[in-house]
Amino acid sequence: MKDFIINSIGILLILVIVPGGLLYFAVHMPGESFTGMSPELNEEQQLLAENLSGHVLKLAEEIGERHHELPAALEAAANYIENNFIQTGYQPYLEVFGEKQQFRNIVAELYGNASADEIIVVGAHYDTVWMTPGADDNASGVAGMLEIARLLKDRNFNRSIRFVAFANEEDPLYFTVNMGSLYHAKRARDHGENIVAMLSLEMLGYYSDVKGSQLYPRPLSWFYPDKAKFIAFIGNLPSHSLLYDTIGLFRKHTHFPSEGLAAPEAIIPDVRRSDHSAFWSVGYPALMVTDTAGFRNPGYHNVGDVPRTLDYEKMARVVDGLGKVIAALADQE
């Protein structure tokens, strides 16, 4: 029924609203979002939920607010991420950058085999805005990245996987020379690196089954659920192929609701609001994986963004699914 409704609205848009069916093209995704009851977490997923909770508690509760005006806290978060990579068995390296103040990205590589020069970047920013502990934004994304790195560590893939913890995604440093993802993306482009996919993990932990708990920029509410119970995959039009592959793989491997959008940035500028947009700016295909931030989480960018508001079982399902997606992308030739 949902496909019929979307198809019907899509035809209407083609005829009346958007010449060429651009909006229909943007919202129509392969496969079906999962519905029904999810199975109980298996043993590995239970461990995953515990680990995710531990990472979030460390970053958002023990360290807390972390940004350029609290450099000791920002450094503590960076140290925690670097040490976790080491404990998992990686040999992380640092990208040091910045004007007037130095910052660092923490990078861990899982080198591929036959297509090692093709790189999949999995990234998350570890800073917060002022006056928030940043449990969902973005300790949850960092936690997901660290756990995917753990899940994939001892496996062999055709392509290389690069895990990056970025500094300074938040305002007022967003899209300045002090933004970690912009530094990394420009440096990769300058060195001719073949980044075939970038996934920005941006808030993975807040969910609700309450009707009306999910909001959208106009006119997206026509197409998507009004309950905040799904994970979203967001791309721009040039990243449409990557988005199709990614959400298709997620729906194949994961018992969890998902929605996708390939949006024209000029029409829906909210789709740029994370580190993936730095990769778009230099021509790399990139996606944001998100719980949609302030369109559902009332703690977004305020003191209410605390660890107890997150659902770690749902996070575990999402991160487990993302691990399978990234593994499948990395095995493509």
XYZ file of C-alpha atoms in Angstrom:
333
model
C 0.000 0.000 0.000
C 2.835 2.402 0.882
C 4.512 1.840 -2.498
C 1.206 2.446 -4.270
C 0.719 5.730 -2.415
C 4.293 6.877 -3.074
C 4.033 5.920 -6.746
C 0.735 7.747 -7.097
C 2.062 10.895 -5.442
C 5.203 10.597 -7.537
C 3.177 10.622 -10.746
C 1.224 13.629 -9.481
C 4.457 15.460 -8.756
C 5.783 14.633 -12.204
C 2.650 16.121 -13.781
C 2.015 19.073 -11.500
C 4.687 20.074 -9.023
C 8.208 19.051 -9.975
C 9.071 18.742 -13.651
C 10.956 15.536 -14.301
C 9.753 13.891 -11.116
C 12.732 15.139 -9.081
C 11.057 14.763 -5.711
C 9.776 11.289 -6.555
C 13.320 10.332 -7.571
C 14.554 11.721 -4.248
C 12.261 9.744 -1.945
C 11.715 6.429 -3.738
C 14.107 3.793 -2.316
C 14.730 0.103 -3.112
C 13.198 -2.612 -0.981
C 10.837 -2.161 1.948
C 11.391 -0.638 5.367
C 11.126 -3.328 8.048
C 7.785 -3.591 9.827
C 6.669 -5.896 12.582
C 8.342 -7.189 15.714
C 12.138 -7.352 15.772
C 13.632 -10.587 17.117
C 15.335 -10.525 20.497
C 18.927 -9.348 20.493
C 21.384 -12.167 20.012
C 24.468 -12.505 22.216
C 26.684 -10.364 19.981
C 24.028 -7.650 19.758
C 23.622 -7.654 23.543
C 27.362 -7.078 23.896
C 27.080 -4.371 21.277
C 24.334 -2.596 23.264
C 26.468 -2.715 26.418
C 29.515 -1.363 24.620
C 27.544 1.428 22.960
C 26.171 2.486 26.326
C 29.668 2.462 27.796
C 31.089 4.689 25.076
C 28.224 7.173 25.382
C 28.531 7.315 29.170
C 32.266 7.970 28.915
C 31.961 10.741 26.350
C 28.722 12.431 27.432
C 28.662 11.866 31.195
C 32.254 11.504 32.363
C 33.825 13.942 29.872
C 30.698 15.916 28.992
C 30.598 19.124 26.989
C 33.556 19.153 24.578
C 34.502 21.793 22.023
C 37.171 24.332 21.120
C 36.453 26.504 24.154
C 36.940 23.486 26.450
C 40.149 22.092 24.928
C 40.894 19.757 27.849
C 37.542 18.013 27.396
C 37.978 17.864 23.609
C 41.417 16.297 24.126
C 40.019 13.819 26.652
C 37.485 12.652 24.080
C 40.181 12.351 21.404
C 42.389 10.363 23.781
C 39.545 7.999 24.621
C 38.855 7.339 20.930
C 42.535 6.827 20.111
C 43.008 4.407 23.019
C 39.899 2.472 22.053
C 41.223 1.992 18.518
C 44.511 0.731 19.984
C 42.746 -1.687 22.339
C 40.773 -3.044 19.374
C 44.027 -3.780 17.559
C 44.397 -0.826 15.192
C 47.384 1.482 14.835
C 45.644 4.864 14.673
C 47.321 7.995 13.420
C 46.499 11.645 13.905
C 45.717 14.466 11.496
C 46.704 17.691 13.249
C 45.320 20.917 11.793
C 43.877 24.290 12.656
C 44.502 28.017 12.708
C 45.407 29.689 16.035
C 44.457 26.464 17.864
C 45.418 22.921 16.980
C 42.894 20.100 16.669
C 43.117 16.490 15.624
C 41.265 13.832 13.725
C 41.908 10.244 14.823
C 42.208 7.794 11.927
C 42.284 3.974 11.894
C 42.645 1.958 8.693
C 41.578 -1.540 7.744
C 43.510 -2.101 4.528
C 41.904 -3.998 1.677
C 43.256 -6.568 -0.739
C 42.440 -6.630 -4.465
C 40.931 -3.109 -4.480
C 42.841 -1.582 -1.572
C 43.060 1.801 -3.303
C 39.255 2.114 -3.139
C 38.426 3.580 0.273
C 35.235 3.552 2.319
C 35.283 6.242 5.015
C 33.207 5.744 8.156
C 33.254 8.933 10.204
C 31.703 10.634 13.221
C 32.434 13.932 14.970
C 33.333 13.920 18.652
C 32.725 17.572 19.548
C 29.533 19.129 20.935
C 27.940 22.555 20.909
C 28.021 24.708 24.023
C 26.021 23.701 27.084
C 25.252 20.112 26.117
C 26.782 16.768 27.111
C 26.054 15.546 23.573
C 24.923 11.965 24.204
C 23.056 11.625 20.926
C 24.972 14.453 19.216
C 27.361 12.887 18.724
C 28.610 10.405 21.297
C 26.166 7.954 19.733
C 27.791 8.303 16.310
C 31.298 7.922 17.742
C 30.160 4.872 19.709
C 28.718 3.345 16.539
C 31.923 3.984 14.611
C 34.095 2.425 17.356
C 31.907 -0.657 17.505
C 31.810 -1.135 13.735
C 35.604 -0.908 13.773
C 35.635 -3.647 16.412
C 33.163 -5.857 14.564
C 35.145 -5.702 11.306
C 38.693 -5.727 12.686
C 39.727 -9.322 11.928
C 38.069 -9.633 8.540
C 39.557 -9.290 5.063
C 37.930 -7.128 2.412
C 38.632 -6.140 -1.180
C 38.374 -2.430 -0.426
C 39.969 -0.478 2.409
C 37.876 0.877 5.280
C 38.959 4.063 7.017
C 37.481 5.026 10.377
C 37.808 8.713 11.267
C 36.790 10.605 14.404
C 36.436 14.229 13.309
C 36.901 17.361 15.388
C 34.770 20.476 15.042
C 31.670 19.601 13.084
C 29.584 21.948 15.198
C 29.127 25.714 14.828
C 30.922 28.093 14.898
C 33.631 25.977 13.216
C 31.394 24.220 10.687
C 32.858 24.611 7.176
C 35.859 26.612 8.342
C 39.532 25.656 8.109
C 39.131 24.225 11.621
C 36.513 21.636 10.593
C 38.059 18.163 10.800
C 36.045 16.484 8.056
C 36.660 19.335 5.629
C 40.398 19.102 6.318
C 40.320 15.334 5.743
C 38.220 15.502 2.578
C 40.335 18.239 0.983
C 43.555 16.458 1.911
C 42.234 13.214 0.404
C 41.252 14.999 -2.796
C 44.631 16.781 -2.998
C 46.392 13.403 -2.673
C 44.197 11.812 -5.343
C 42.638 9.276 -2.980
C 39.841 7.162 -4.418
C 37.135 7.473 -1.768
C 34.237 5.489 -3.205
C 31.883 5.990 -0.239
C 31.687 8.050 2.935
C 29.173 7.361 5.714
C 28.768 10.032 8.369
C 27.282 8.565 11.558
C 25.342 11.514 12.949
C 23.106 10.772 15.965
C 22.039 7.122 16.104
C 20.334 6.744 19.471
C 16.957 8.485 19.881
C 13.698 6.716 18.955
C 10.012 7.014 19.790
C 6.831 5.112 18.937
C 4.627 8.108 19.768
C 2.500 9.436 16.920
C 3.712 12.879 15.878
C 7.180 12.386 17.358
C 8.836 12.741 13.935
C 8.989 16.077 12.133
C 10.423 17.029 8.717
C 11.393 19.972 6.558
C 8.630 20.747 4.066
C 7.332 18.889 2.063
C 8.837 15.623 3.316
C 6.045 14.888 5.775
C 3.970 13.792 2.764
C 6.229 10.807 2.225
C 7.539 9.589 5.575
C 6.229 8.176 8.894
C 5.159 10.449 11.754
C 6.687 8.134 14.383
C 10.393 8.497 15.190
C 11.081 4.760 15.027
C 13.406 4.504 11.996
C 16.990 5.264 11.009
C 17.454 7.605 8.037
C 19.951 7.467 5.162
C 20.432 10.902 3.587
C 22.313 11.688 0.386
C 22.432 14.336 -2.296
C 21.569 13.685 -5.925
C 25.147 12.819 -7.025
C 25.296 10.258 -4.171
C 22.033 8.617 -5.229
C 23.680 5.379 -6.409
C 25.555 4.966 -3.116
C 22.347 5.669 -1.205
C 20.459 3.017 -3.181
C 23.166 0.414 -2.534
C 23.442 1.265 1.141
C 19.785 1.322 2.118
C 19.140 -1.743 -0.032
C 21.825 -3.655 1.865
C 20.559 -2.385 5.212
C 17.031 -3.556 4.454
C 18.358 -6.927 3.315
C 20.396 -7.558 6.470
C 18.573 -5.700 9.269
C 15.291 -6.082 11.135
C 14.905 -2.366 11.756
C 12.855 0.373 10.056
C 14.729 2.588 7.604
C 13.972 5.530 5.347
C 16.040 7.180 2.623
C 16.256 10.524 0.879
C 18.389 11.713 -2.038
C 17.790 15.424 -1.758
C 18.700 18.427 -3.887
C 20.725 20.504 -1.449
C 19.425 23.836 -2.706
C 15.836 22.823 -1.987
C 16.399 21.039 1.365
C 19.557 22.586 2.900
C 19.095 20.619 6.158
C 20.553 17.574 4.404
C 24.009 19.198 4.608
C 24.162 19.319 8.386
C 27.017 16.932 9.141
C 30.473 15.817 8.052
C 29.300 14.148 4.832
C 28.791 17.606 3.299
C 32.546 18.215 3.480
C 33.019 15.222 1.160
C 30.262 16.446 -1.156
C 32.119 19.752 -1.454
C 35.131 18.036 -3.074
C 33.144 15.603 -5.207
C 33.115 12.394 -3.179
C 29.905 10.322 -2.781
C 28.749 10.501 0.823
C 25.753 9.820 3.067
C 24.539 10.819 6.499
C 23.103 8.038 8.673
C 20.986 9.716 11.324
C 18.049 9.561 13.706
C 17.224 13.024 12.203
C 18.504 15.092 15.144
C 16.298 18.039 16.079
C 13.456 16.770 13.928
C 12.774 14.222 16.680
C 15.089 14.589 19.684
C 13.906 17.310 22.131
C 17.364 17.248 23.752
C 19.070 18.315 20.536
C 21.694 21.008 21.212
C 20.635 21.540 24.814
C 21.207 20.190 28.330
C 18.664 17.412 27.756
C 20.930 15.418 25.426
C 21.945 12.927 28.127
C 22.764 9.184 27.994
C 19.573 7.957 29.671
C 17.426 9.302 26.801
C 18.951 6.906 24.248
C 17.708 3.430 23.335
C 20.790 1.200 23.266
C 18.958 -1.905 22.067
C 17.720 -0.056 18.990
C 21.177 1.466 18.542
C 22.647 -2.032 18.639
C 20.315 -3.193 15.854
C 21.246 -0.175 13.738
C 25.001 -0.482 14.315
C 24.928 -4.227 13.715
C 23.131 -3.566 10.425
C 25.567 -0.826 9.446
C 28.460 -3.182 10.096
C 26.948 -5.653 7.643
C 26.343 -2.873 5.101
C 29.925 -1.622 5.298
C 31.272 -5.183 5.058
C 29.208 -5.766 1.902
C 30.312 -2.461 0.348
C 33.923 -3.291 1.164
C 33.685 -6.674 -0.549
C 32.432 -5.216 -3.815
C 34.894 -5.328 -6.698
